[in-house]
CSV table of C-alpha atoms in Angstrom, one decimal:
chain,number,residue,atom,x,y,z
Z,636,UNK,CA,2.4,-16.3,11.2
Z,637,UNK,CA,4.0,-13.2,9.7
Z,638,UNK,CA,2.2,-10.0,10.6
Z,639,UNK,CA,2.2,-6.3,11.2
Z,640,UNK,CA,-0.6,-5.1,14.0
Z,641,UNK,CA,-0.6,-1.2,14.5
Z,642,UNK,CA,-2.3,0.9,16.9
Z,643,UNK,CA,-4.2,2.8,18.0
Z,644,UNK,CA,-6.6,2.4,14.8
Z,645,UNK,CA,-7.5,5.9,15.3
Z,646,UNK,CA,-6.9,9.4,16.8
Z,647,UNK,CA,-7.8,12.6,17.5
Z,648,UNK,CA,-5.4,15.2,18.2
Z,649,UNK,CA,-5.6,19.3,18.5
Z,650,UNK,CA,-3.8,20.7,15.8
Z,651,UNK,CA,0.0,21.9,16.9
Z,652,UNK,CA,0.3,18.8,19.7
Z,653,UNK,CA,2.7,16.0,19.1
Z,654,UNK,CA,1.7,12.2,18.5
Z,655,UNK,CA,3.2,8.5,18.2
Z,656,UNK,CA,2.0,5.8,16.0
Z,657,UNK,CA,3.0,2.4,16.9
Z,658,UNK,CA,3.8,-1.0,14.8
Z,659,UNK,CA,4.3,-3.9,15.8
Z,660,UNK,CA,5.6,-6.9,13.6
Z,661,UNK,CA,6.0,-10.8,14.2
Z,662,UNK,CA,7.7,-10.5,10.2
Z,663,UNK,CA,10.9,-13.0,10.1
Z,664,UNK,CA,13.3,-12.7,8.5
Z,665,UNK,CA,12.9,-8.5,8.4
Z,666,UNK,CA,14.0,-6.3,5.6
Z,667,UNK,CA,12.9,-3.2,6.1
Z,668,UNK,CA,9.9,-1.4,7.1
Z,669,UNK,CA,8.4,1.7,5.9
Z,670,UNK,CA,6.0,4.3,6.6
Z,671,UNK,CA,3.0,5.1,4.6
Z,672,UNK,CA,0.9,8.3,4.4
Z,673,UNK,CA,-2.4,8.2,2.6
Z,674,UNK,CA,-4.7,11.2,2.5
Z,675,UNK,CA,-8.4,10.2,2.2
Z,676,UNK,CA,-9.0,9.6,-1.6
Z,677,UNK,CA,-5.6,8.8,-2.8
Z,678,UNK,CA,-3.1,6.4,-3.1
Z,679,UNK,CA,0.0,6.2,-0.2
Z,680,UNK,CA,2.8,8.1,0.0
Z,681,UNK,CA,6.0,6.7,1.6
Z,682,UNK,CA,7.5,8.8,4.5
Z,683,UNK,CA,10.8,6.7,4.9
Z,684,UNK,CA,11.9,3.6,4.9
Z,685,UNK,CA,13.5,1.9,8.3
Z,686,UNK,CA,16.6,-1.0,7.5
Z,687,UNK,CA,17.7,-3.8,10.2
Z,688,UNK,CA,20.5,-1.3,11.3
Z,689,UNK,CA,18.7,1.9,11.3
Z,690,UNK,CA,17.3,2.7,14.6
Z,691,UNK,CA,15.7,5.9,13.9
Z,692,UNK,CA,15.0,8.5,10.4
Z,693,UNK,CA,13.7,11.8,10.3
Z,694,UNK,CA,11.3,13.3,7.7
Z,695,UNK,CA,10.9,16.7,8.7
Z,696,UNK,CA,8.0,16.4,11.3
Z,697,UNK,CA,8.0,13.1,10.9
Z,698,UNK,CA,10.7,10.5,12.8
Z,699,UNK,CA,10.5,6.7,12.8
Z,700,UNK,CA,12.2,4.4,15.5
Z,701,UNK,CA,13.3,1.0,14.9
Z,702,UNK,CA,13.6,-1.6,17.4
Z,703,UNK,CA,14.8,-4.6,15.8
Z,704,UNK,CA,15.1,-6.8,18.7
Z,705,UNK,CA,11.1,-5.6,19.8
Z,706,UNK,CA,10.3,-5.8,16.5
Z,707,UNK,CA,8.4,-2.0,17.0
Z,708,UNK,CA,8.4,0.8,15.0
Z,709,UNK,CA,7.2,4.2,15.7
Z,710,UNK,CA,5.9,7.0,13.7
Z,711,UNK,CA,6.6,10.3,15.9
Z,712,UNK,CA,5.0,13.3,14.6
Z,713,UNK,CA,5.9,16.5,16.0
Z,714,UNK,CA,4.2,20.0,15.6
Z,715,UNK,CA,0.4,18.4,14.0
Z,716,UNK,CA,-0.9,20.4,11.2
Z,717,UNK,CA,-4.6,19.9,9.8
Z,718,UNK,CA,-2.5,18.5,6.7
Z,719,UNK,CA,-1.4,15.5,8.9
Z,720,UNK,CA,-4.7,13.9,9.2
Z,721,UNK,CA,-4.4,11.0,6.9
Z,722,UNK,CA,-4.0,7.3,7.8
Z,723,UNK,CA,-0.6,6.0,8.5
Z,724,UNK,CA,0.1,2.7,6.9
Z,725,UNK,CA,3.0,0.3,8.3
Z,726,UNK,CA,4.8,-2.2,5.8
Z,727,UNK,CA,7.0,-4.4,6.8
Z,728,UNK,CA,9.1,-6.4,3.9
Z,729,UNK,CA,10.5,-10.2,4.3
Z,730,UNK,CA,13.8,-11.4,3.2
Z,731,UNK,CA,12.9,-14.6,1.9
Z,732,UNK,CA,13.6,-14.7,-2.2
Z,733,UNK,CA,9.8,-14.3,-2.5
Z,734,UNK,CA,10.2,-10.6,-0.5
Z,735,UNK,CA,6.5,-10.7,0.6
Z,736,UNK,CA,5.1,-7.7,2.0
Z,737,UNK,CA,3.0,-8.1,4.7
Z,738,UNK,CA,0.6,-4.7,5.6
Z,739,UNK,CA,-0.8,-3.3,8.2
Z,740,UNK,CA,-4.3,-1.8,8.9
Z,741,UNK,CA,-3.3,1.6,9.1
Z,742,UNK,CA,-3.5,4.0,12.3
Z,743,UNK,CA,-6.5,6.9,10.9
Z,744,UNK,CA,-5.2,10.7,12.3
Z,745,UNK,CA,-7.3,13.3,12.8
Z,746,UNK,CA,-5.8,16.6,13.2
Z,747,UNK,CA,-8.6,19.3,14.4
Z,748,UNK,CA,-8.2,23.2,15.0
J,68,UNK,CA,6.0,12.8,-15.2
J,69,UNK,CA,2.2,12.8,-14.3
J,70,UNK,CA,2.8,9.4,-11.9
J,71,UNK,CA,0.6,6.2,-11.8
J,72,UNK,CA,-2.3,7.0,-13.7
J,73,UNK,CA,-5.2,4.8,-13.3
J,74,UNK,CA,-8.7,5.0,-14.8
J,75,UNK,CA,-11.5,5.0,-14.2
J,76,UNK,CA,-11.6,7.0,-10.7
J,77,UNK,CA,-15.0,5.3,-9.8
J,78,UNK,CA,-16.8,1.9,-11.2
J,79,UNK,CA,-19.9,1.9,-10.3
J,80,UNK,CA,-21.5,-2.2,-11.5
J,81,UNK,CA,-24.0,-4.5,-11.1
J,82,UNK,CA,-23.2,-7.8,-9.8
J,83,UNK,CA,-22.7,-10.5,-12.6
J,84,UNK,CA,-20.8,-7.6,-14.7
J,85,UNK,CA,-17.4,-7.9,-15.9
J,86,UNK,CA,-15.3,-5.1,-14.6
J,87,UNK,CA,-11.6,-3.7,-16.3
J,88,UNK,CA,-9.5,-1.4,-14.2
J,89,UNK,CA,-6.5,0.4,-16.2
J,90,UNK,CA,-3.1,1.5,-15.2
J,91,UNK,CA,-0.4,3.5,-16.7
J,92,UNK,CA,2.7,3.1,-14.4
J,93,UNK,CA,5.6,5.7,-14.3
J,94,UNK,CA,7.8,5.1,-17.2
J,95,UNK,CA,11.1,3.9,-17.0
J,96,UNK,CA,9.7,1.4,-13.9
J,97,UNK,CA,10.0,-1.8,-14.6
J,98,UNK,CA,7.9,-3.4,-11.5
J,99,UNK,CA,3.9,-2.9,-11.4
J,100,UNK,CA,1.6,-3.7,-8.3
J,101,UNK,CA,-1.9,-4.1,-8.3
J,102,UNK,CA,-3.3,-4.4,-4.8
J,103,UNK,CA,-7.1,-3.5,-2.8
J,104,UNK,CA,-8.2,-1.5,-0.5
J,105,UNK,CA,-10.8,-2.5,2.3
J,106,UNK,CA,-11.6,-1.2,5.7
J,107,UNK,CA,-11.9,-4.4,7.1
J,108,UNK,CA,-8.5,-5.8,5.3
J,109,UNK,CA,-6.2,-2.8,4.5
J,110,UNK,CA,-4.4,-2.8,2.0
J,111,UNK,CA,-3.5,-6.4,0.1
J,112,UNK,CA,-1.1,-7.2,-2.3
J,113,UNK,CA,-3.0,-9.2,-5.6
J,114,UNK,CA,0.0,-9.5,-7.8
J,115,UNK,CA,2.8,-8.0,-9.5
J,116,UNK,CA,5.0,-7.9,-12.7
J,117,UNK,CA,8.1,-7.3,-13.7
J,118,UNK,CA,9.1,-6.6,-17.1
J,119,UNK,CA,5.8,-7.1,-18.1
J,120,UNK,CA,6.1,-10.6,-16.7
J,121,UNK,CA,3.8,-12.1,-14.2
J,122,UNK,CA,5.5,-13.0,-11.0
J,123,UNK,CA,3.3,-13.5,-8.0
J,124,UNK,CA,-0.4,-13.7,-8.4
J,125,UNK,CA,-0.6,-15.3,-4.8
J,126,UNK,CA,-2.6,-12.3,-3.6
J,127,UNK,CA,-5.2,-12.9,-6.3
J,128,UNK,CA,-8.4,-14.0,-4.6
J,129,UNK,CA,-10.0,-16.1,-7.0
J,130,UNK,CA,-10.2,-17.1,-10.7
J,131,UNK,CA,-12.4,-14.4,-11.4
J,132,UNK,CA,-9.8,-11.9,-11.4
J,133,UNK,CA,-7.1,-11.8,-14.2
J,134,UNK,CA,-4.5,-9.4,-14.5
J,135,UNK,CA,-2.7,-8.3,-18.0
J,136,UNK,CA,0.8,-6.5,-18.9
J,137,UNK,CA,0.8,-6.3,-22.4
J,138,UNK,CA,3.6,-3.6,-22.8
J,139,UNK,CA,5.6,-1.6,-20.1
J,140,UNK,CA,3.3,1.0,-19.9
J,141,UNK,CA,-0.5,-0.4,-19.2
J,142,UNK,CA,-2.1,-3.3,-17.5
J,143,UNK,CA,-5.3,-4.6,-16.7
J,144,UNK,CA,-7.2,-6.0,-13.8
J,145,UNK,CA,-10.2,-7.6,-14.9
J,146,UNK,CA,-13.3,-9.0,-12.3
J,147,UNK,CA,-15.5,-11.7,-14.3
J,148,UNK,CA,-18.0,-11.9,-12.9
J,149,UNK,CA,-17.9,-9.1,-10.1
J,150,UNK,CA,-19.9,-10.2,-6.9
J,151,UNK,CA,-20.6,-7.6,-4.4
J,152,UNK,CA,-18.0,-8.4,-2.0
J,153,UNK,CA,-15.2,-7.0,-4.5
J,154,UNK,CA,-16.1,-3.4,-3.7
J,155,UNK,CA,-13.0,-1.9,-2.9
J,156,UNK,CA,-10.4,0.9,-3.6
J,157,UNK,CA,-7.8,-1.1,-6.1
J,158,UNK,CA,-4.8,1.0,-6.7
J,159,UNK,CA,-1.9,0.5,-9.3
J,160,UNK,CA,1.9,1.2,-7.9
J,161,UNK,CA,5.1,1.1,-10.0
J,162,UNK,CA,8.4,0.9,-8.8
J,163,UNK,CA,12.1,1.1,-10.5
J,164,UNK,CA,15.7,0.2,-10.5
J,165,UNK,CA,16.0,-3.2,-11.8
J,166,UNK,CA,17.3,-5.8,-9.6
J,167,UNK,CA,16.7,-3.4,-6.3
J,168,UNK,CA,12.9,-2.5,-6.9
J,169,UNK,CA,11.7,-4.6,-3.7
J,170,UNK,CA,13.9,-1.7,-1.8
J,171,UNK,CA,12.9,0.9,-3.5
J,172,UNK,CA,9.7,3.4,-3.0
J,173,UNK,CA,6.6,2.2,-4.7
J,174,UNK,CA,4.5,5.0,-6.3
J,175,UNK,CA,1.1,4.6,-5.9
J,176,UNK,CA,-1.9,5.7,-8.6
J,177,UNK,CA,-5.2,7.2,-7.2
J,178,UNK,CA,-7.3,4.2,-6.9
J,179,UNK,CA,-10.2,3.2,-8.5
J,180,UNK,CA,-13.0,3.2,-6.1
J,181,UNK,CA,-15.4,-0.1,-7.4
J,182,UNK,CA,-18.8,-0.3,-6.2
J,183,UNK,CA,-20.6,-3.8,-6.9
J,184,UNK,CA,-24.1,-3.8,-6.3
């Protein structure tokens, strides 16, 4: 069964430390995967996107890892700000001809002074 | 361009209603998403169009929910009747580029936040 688990489902961190957001994927066969951010009360943003070949992608304080063989990505976030705290969607697309999308949960960051 | 734009914000219904959630996707996209929102689920894809035409309704729970493209810039998602357990954020994305749009960035809208009581 095709799907994206991410962890941990939430956390706390003092503004200026550093964080990583996991993903893991049982998705086959993988397209890409990409990054969400979704402040509370709006829709999500993409960060970046993360192809078979691509093992890691920077986004300003944001870089994601790739591990195809794994199948894990990471969401590194450097330098937290208070703007960071948002939830942090993983979503991992197929390569069948029907290119499902399959989501996951979301990781909720909390960025406090 | 002002993005996705999605009304109402908030729907706020009684059970048995019938509820219509709008979208205005960015224009010049030619692929529209509808999908919901729940703590307990995430995010779930209901269906999606392109060029106005229905091509996967899979995601769509039930056959009380019907969703609409009549032109290339506004759709419909429409709950008859709502029950309680369809409170949810629903939220509207577009994406472009024909014939790439599954690779490319979906924008989202705001959401509309339905409350079924």
């Amino acid at each position: 069964k095709n799907q994206v688990e991410q962890s941990p489902q939430s956390l706390i961190i003092l503004e200026g430390k550093n964080c990583t957001l996991q993903c893991n994927y049982t998705v086959s066969p993988f397209s890409n995967l990409r990054w969400y951010k979704q402040d509370t009360g709006r829709g999500p943003v993409s960060l970046t996107i993360m192809t078979f070949s691509e093992n890691t992608k920077s986004n300003g304080r944001y870089t994601a890892t790739l591990d195809a063989d794994t199948k894990q990505s990471s969401l590194h976030i450097t330098a937290s700000q208070l703007s960071d705290s948002a939830s942090y969607i993983c979503v991992v697309r197929d390569k069948t001809g029907a290119n499902n999308l399959f989501f996951g949960t979301g990781t909720r960051l909390t960025v406090i002074p | 361009d002002a993005g996705v734009i999605q009304s109402p914000r908030h729907e706020v219904t009684e059970m048995g209603q019938e509820v219509t959630l709008r979208c205005k996707p960015i224009s010049g996209h030619d692929y529209l998403f509808w999908y919901r929102q729940t703590m307990m689920r995430g995010l779930e894809l209901l269906i999606y169009f392109n060029n106005n035409v229905p091509i996967d309704d899979s995601g769509m729970p039930e056959d009380r929910f019907s969703a609409k493209m009549p032109n290339a810039s506004f759709s419909t998602l429409k709950i008859q009747p709502s029950e309680p357990r369809d409170s949810a954020v629903y939220f509207c994305a577009s994406s472009g580029a024909p014939g790439q749009s599954f690779s490319y960035e979906q924008y989202f809208g705001p959401g509309t936040r339905l409350t079924v009581t």
